[in-house]
Amino acid sequence: MSDSSSKMRNGLALAGFIVVTFCAPALSIGVGMPGAWYAALSKPTWNPPSWIFGPAWTLLYTLMAVAAWLVWKRVGFSRPLALYFVQLALNAAWTPLFFGAHAMGWALIEIVALWIAILMTLLSFRRVKTTAGWLFVPYLAWVTFATCLNLTLWRLNPS
């Protein structure tokens, strides 16, 4: 394969990982988004303002896609990427549970499963390419925070 076709293949693969990764939140948009129900919830003082979520998730999804692409470049489609797609599916499932079904308890169980899947993906990525593992650290930190927030909201709003 020539150098230019290799660069083209890598560029298309990166674009593909970005598109697939951003599909996770896109699939959830119609199913459940913050609205009147969320606005009426009792929230902790440390609840972030709503404007922060868009930029934060844009950065996180971009870092996730780049990490997956780096792993793909090194080992192709293999177990680390299977874990990636599992955590991506769990990521997509949280919004409909929490915002759509208003099932904060089930969403808490689901986000704990997501956290475990993210950690497993991070460790698996790190074994393939250290940079890819590090790119997952902000995502794990954010989901750790989101898990604490989910738990707190569930406890503050028991009905």
mmCIF file of C-alpha atoms in Angstrom:
data_model
loop_
_atom_site.group_PDB
_atom_site.id
_atom_site.type_symbol
_atom_site.label_atom_id
_atom_site.label_comp_id
_atom_site.label_asym_id
_atom_site.label_seq_id
_atom_site.Cartn_x
_atom_site.Cartn_y
_atom_site.Cartn_z
ATOM 1 C CA MET A 1 0.000 0.000 0.000
ATOM 2 C CA SER A 2 1.407 3.386 -0.959
ATOM 3 C CA ASP A 3 2.040 6.057 1.649
ATOM 4 C CA SER A 4 -0.738 8.294 0.309
ATOM 5 C CA SER A 5 -3.332 5.497 0.277
ATOM 6 C CA SER A 6 -2.242 4.503 3.795
ATOM 7 C CA LYS A 7 -2.755 8.095 4.964
ATOM 8 C CA MET A 8 -6.147 8.159 3.240
ATOM 9 C CA ARG A 9 -7.148 4.885 4.921
ATOM 10 C CA ASN A 10 -6.045 6.179 8.330
ATOM 11 C CA GLY A 11 -7.890 9.454 7.814
ATOM 12 C CA LEU A 12 -11.082 7.687 6.779
ATOM 13 C CA ALA A 13 -10.772 5.325 9.744
ATOM 14 C CA LEU A 14 -10.394 8.270 12.140
ATOM 15 C CA ALA A 15 -13.438 9.944 10.588
ATOM 16 C CA GLY A 16 -15.328 6.667 10.950
ATOM 17 C CA PHE A 17 -14.450 6.354 14.634
ATOM 18 C CA ILE A 18 -15.541 9.950 15.215
ATOM 19 C CA VAL A 19 -18.875 9.403 13.446
ATOM 20 C CA VAL A 20 -19.600 6.115 15.238
ATOM 21 C CA THR A 21 -18.626 7.576 18.615
ATOM 22 C CA PHE A 22 -20.832 10.638 18.174
ATOM 23 C CA CYS A 23 -23.730 8.374 17.156
ATOM 24 C CA ALA A 24 -24.035 7.231 20.780
ATOM 25 C CA PRO A 25 -25.354 10.566 22.041
ATOM 26 C CA ALA A 26 -27.175 11.288 18.773
ATOM 27 C CA LEU A 27 -29.287 8.151 19.206
ATOM 28 C CA SER A 28 -30.335 9.311 22.679
ATOM 29 C CA ILE A 29 -31.446 12.821 21.746
ATOM 30 C CA GLY A 30 -34.959 11.888 20.681
ATOM 31 C CA VAL A 31 -35.448 9.425 23.529
ATOM 32 C CA GLY A 32 -34.791 11.627 26.505
ATOM 33 C CA MET A 33 -33.247 14.981 27.190
ATOM 34 C CA PRO A 34 -33.311 17.241 30.228
ATOM 35 C CA GLY A 35 -36.598 19.052 30.401
ATOM 36 C CA ALA A 36 -39.212 20.144 32.915
ATOM 37 C CA TRP A 37 -38.821 16.921 34.899
ATOM 38 C CA TYR A 38 -35.084 17.452 35.382
ATOM 39 C CA ALA A 39 -35.508 21.172 36.052
ATOM 40 C CA ALA A 40 -37.927 20.356 38.894
ATOM 41 C CA LEU A 41 -35.554 17.947 40.657
ATOM 42 C CA SER A 42 -33.812 18.893 43.887
ATOM 43 C CA LYS A 43 -30.137 19.202 43.022
ATOM 44 C CA PRO A 44 -26.937 19.437 45.048
ATOM 45 C CA THR A 45 -25.106 22.756 45.196
ATOM 46 C CA TRP A 46 -22.304 21.218 43.133
ATOM 47 C CA ASN A 47 -24.604 20.331 40.215
ATOM 48 C CA PRO A 48 -22.893 21.764 37.120
ATOM 49 C CA PRO A 49 -24.656 24.355 34.971
ATOM 50 C CA SER A 50 -26.390 22.887 31.932
ATOM 51 C CA TRP A 51 -24.157 24.759 29.448
ATOM 52 C CA ILE A 52 -21.098 22.725 30.533
ATOM 53 C CA PHE A 53 -22.402 19.377 29.286
ATOM 54 C CA GLY A 54 -22.219 20.096 25.547
ATOM 55 C CA PRO A 55 -18.570 21.206 25.474
ATOM 56 C CA ALA A 56 -17.514 18.539 27.986
ATOM 57 C CA TRP A 57 -19.100 15.680 26.055
ATOM 58 C CA THR A 58 -17.826 17.006 22.723
ATOM 59 C CA LEU A 59 -14.275 16.889 24.064
ATOM 60 C CA LEU A 60 -14.777 13.487 25.697
ATOM 61 C CA TYR A 61 -16.299 11.864 22.606
ATOM 62 C CA THR A 62 -13.476 13.257 20.480
ATOM 63 C CA LEU A 63 -10.822 11.884 22.862
ATOM 64 C CA MET A 64 -12.612 8.513 22.916
ATOM 65 C CA ALA A 65 -12.693 8.320 19.115
ATOM 66 C CA VAL A 66 -9.008 9.224 18.797
ATOM 67 C CA ALA A 67 -8.115 6.602 21.420
ATOM 68 C CA ALA A 68 -10.103 3.926 19.584
ATOM 69 C CA TRP A 69 -8.474 4.922 16.299
ATOM 70 C CA LEU A 70 -4.987 4.669 17.836
ATOM 71 C CA VAL A 71 -5.784 1.168 19.053
ATOM 72 C CA TRP A 72 -7.219 0.206 15.654
ATOM 73 C CA LYS A 73 -4.037 1.425 13.947
ATOM 74 C CA ARG A 74 -1.967 -0.800 16.224
ATOM 75 C CA VAL A 75 -4.048 -4.019 16.434
ATOM 76 C CA GLY A 76 -7.078 -3.625 14.176
ATOM 77 C CA PHE A 77 -10.484 -4.769 15.320
ATOM 78 C CA SER A 78 -9.769 -6.880 18.385
ATOM 79 C CA ARG A 79 -10.821 -7.349 22.019
ATOM 80 C CA PRO A 80 -9.912 -3.779 23.080
ATOM 81 C CA LEU A 81 -12.227 -2.367 20.416
ATOM 82 C CA ALA A 82 -14.958 -4.852 21.357
ATOM 83 C CA LEU A 83 -14.773 -3.394 24.875
ATOM 84 C CA TYR A 84 -14.886 0.079 23.349
ATOM 85 C CA PHE A 85 -18.148 -0.675 21.567
ATOM 86 C CA VAL A 86 -19.643 -2.246 24.710
ATOM 87 C CA GLN A 87 -18.923 0.871 26.757
ATOM 88 C CA LEU A 88 -20.229 3.040 23.908
ATOM 89 C CA ALA A 89 -23.536 1.123 23.937
ATOM 90 C CA LEU A 90 -23.751 1.508 27.720
ATOM 91 C CA ASN A 91 -22.996 5.209 27.293
ATOM 92 C CA ALA A 92 -25.904 5.532 24.844
ATOM 93 C CA ALA A 93 -28.264 3.648 27.188
ATOM 94 C CA TRP A 94 -27.922 5.969 30.185
ATOM 95 C CA THR A 95 -29.708 9.028 28.778
ATOM 96 C CA PRO A 96 -32.958 7.227 27.894
ATOM 97 C CA LEU A 97 -33.003 5.557 31.312
ATOM 98 C CA PHE A 98 -32.355 8.719 33.285
ATOM 99 C CA PHE A 99 -33.994 11.477 31.257
ATOM 100 C CA GLY A 100 -36.473 9.448 29.203
ATOM 101 C CA ALA A 101 -37.778 6.894 31.724
ATOM 102 C CA HIS A 102 -36.942 9.020 34.820
ATOM 103 C CA ALA A 103 -35.563 5.794 36.290
ATOM 104 C CA MET A 104 -32.750 7.220 38.397
ATOM 105 C CA GLY A 105 -32.159 3.974 40.305
ATOM 106 C CA TRP A 106 -31.863 1.895 37.119
ATOM 107 C CA ALA A 107 -29.740 4.639 35.566
ATOM 108 C CA LEU A 108 -27.427 4.410 38.594
ATOM 109 C CA ILE A 109 -27.004 0.656 38.100
ATOM 110 C CA GLU A 110 -26.396 1.250 34.405
ATOM 111 C CA ILE A 111 -23.808 4.009 34.964
ATOM 112 C CA VAL A 112 -21.892 1.782 37.386
ATOM 113 C CA ALA A 113 -21.772 -0.871 34.637
ATOM 114 C CA LEU A 114 -20.624 1.876 32.246
ATOM 115 C CA TRP A 115 -17.890 2.960 34.682
ATOM 116 C CA ILE A 116 -16.615 -0.634 34.892
ATOM 117 C CA ALA A 117 -16.683 -0.965 31.102
ATOM 118 C CA ILE A 118 -14.780 2.322 30.719
ATOM 119 C CA LEU A 119 -12.119 1.174 33.183
ATOM 120 C CA MET A 120 -11.769 -2.166 31.376
ATOM 121 C CA THR A 121 -11.484 -0.342 28.039
ATOM 122 C CA LEU A 122 -8.934 2.105 29.428
ATOM 123 C CA LEU A 123 -6.762 -0.722 30.774
ATOM 124 C CA SER A 124 -7.116 -2.700 27.565
ATOM 125 C CA PHE A 125 -6.247 0.347 25.451
ATOM 126 C CA ARG A 126 -3.265 1.142 27.669
ATOM 127 C CA ARG A 127 -1.815 -2.319 26.993
ATOM 128 C CA VAL A 128 -1.986 -1.641 23.251
ATOM 129 C CA LYS A 129 -0.899 2.017 23.238
ATOM 130 C CA THR A 130 -0.257 4.053 26.374
ATOM 131 C CA THR A 131 -1.543 7.273 24.804
ATOM 132 C CA ALA A 132 -4.894 5.630 24.026
ATOM 133 C CA GLY A 133 -5.275 4.653 27.672
ATOM 134 C CA TRP A 134 -4.467 8.178 28.843
ATOM 135 C CA LEU A 135 -7.039 9.618 26.435
ATOM 136 C CA PHE A 136 -9.693 7.684 28.358
ATOM 137 C CA VAL A 137 -8.763 9.148 31.770
ATOM 138 C CA PRO A 138 -10.873 12.353 31.413
ATOM 139 C CA TYR A 139 -13.855 10.227 30.352
ATOM 140 C CA LEU A 140 -13.470 7.951 33.381
ATOM 141 C CA ALA A 141 -13.165 11.020 35.635
ATOM 142 C CA TRP A 142 -16.295 12.611 34.140
ATOM 143 C CA VAL A 143 -18.330 9.419 34.466
ATOM 144 C CA THR A 144 -17.101 9.062 38.057
ATOM 145 C CA PHE A 145 -18.490 12.546 38.714
ATOM 146 C CA ALA A 146 -21.694 11.716 36.803
ATOM 147 C CA THR A 147 -22.134 8.554 38.891
ATOM 148 C CA CYS A 148 -21.866 10.586 42.102
ATOM 149 C CA LEU A 149 -24.351 13.100 40.689
ATOM 150 C CA ASN A 150 -26.765 10.322 39.625
ATOM 151 C CA LEU A 151 -26.598 8.812 43.125
ATOM 152 C CA THR A 152 -27.119 12.181 44.796
ATOM 153 C CA LEU A 153 -30.072 13.092 42.579
ATOM 154 C CA TRP A 154 -31.665 9.700 43.259
ATOM 155 C CA ARG A 155 -31.248 10.183 47.013
ATOM 156 C CA LEU A 156 -32.531 13.783 46.948
ATOM 157 C CA ASN A 157 -35.552 12.819 44.859
ATOM 158 C CA PRO A 158 -36.740 9.437 46.176
ATOM 159 C CA SER A 159 -40.097 9.500 44.393
#
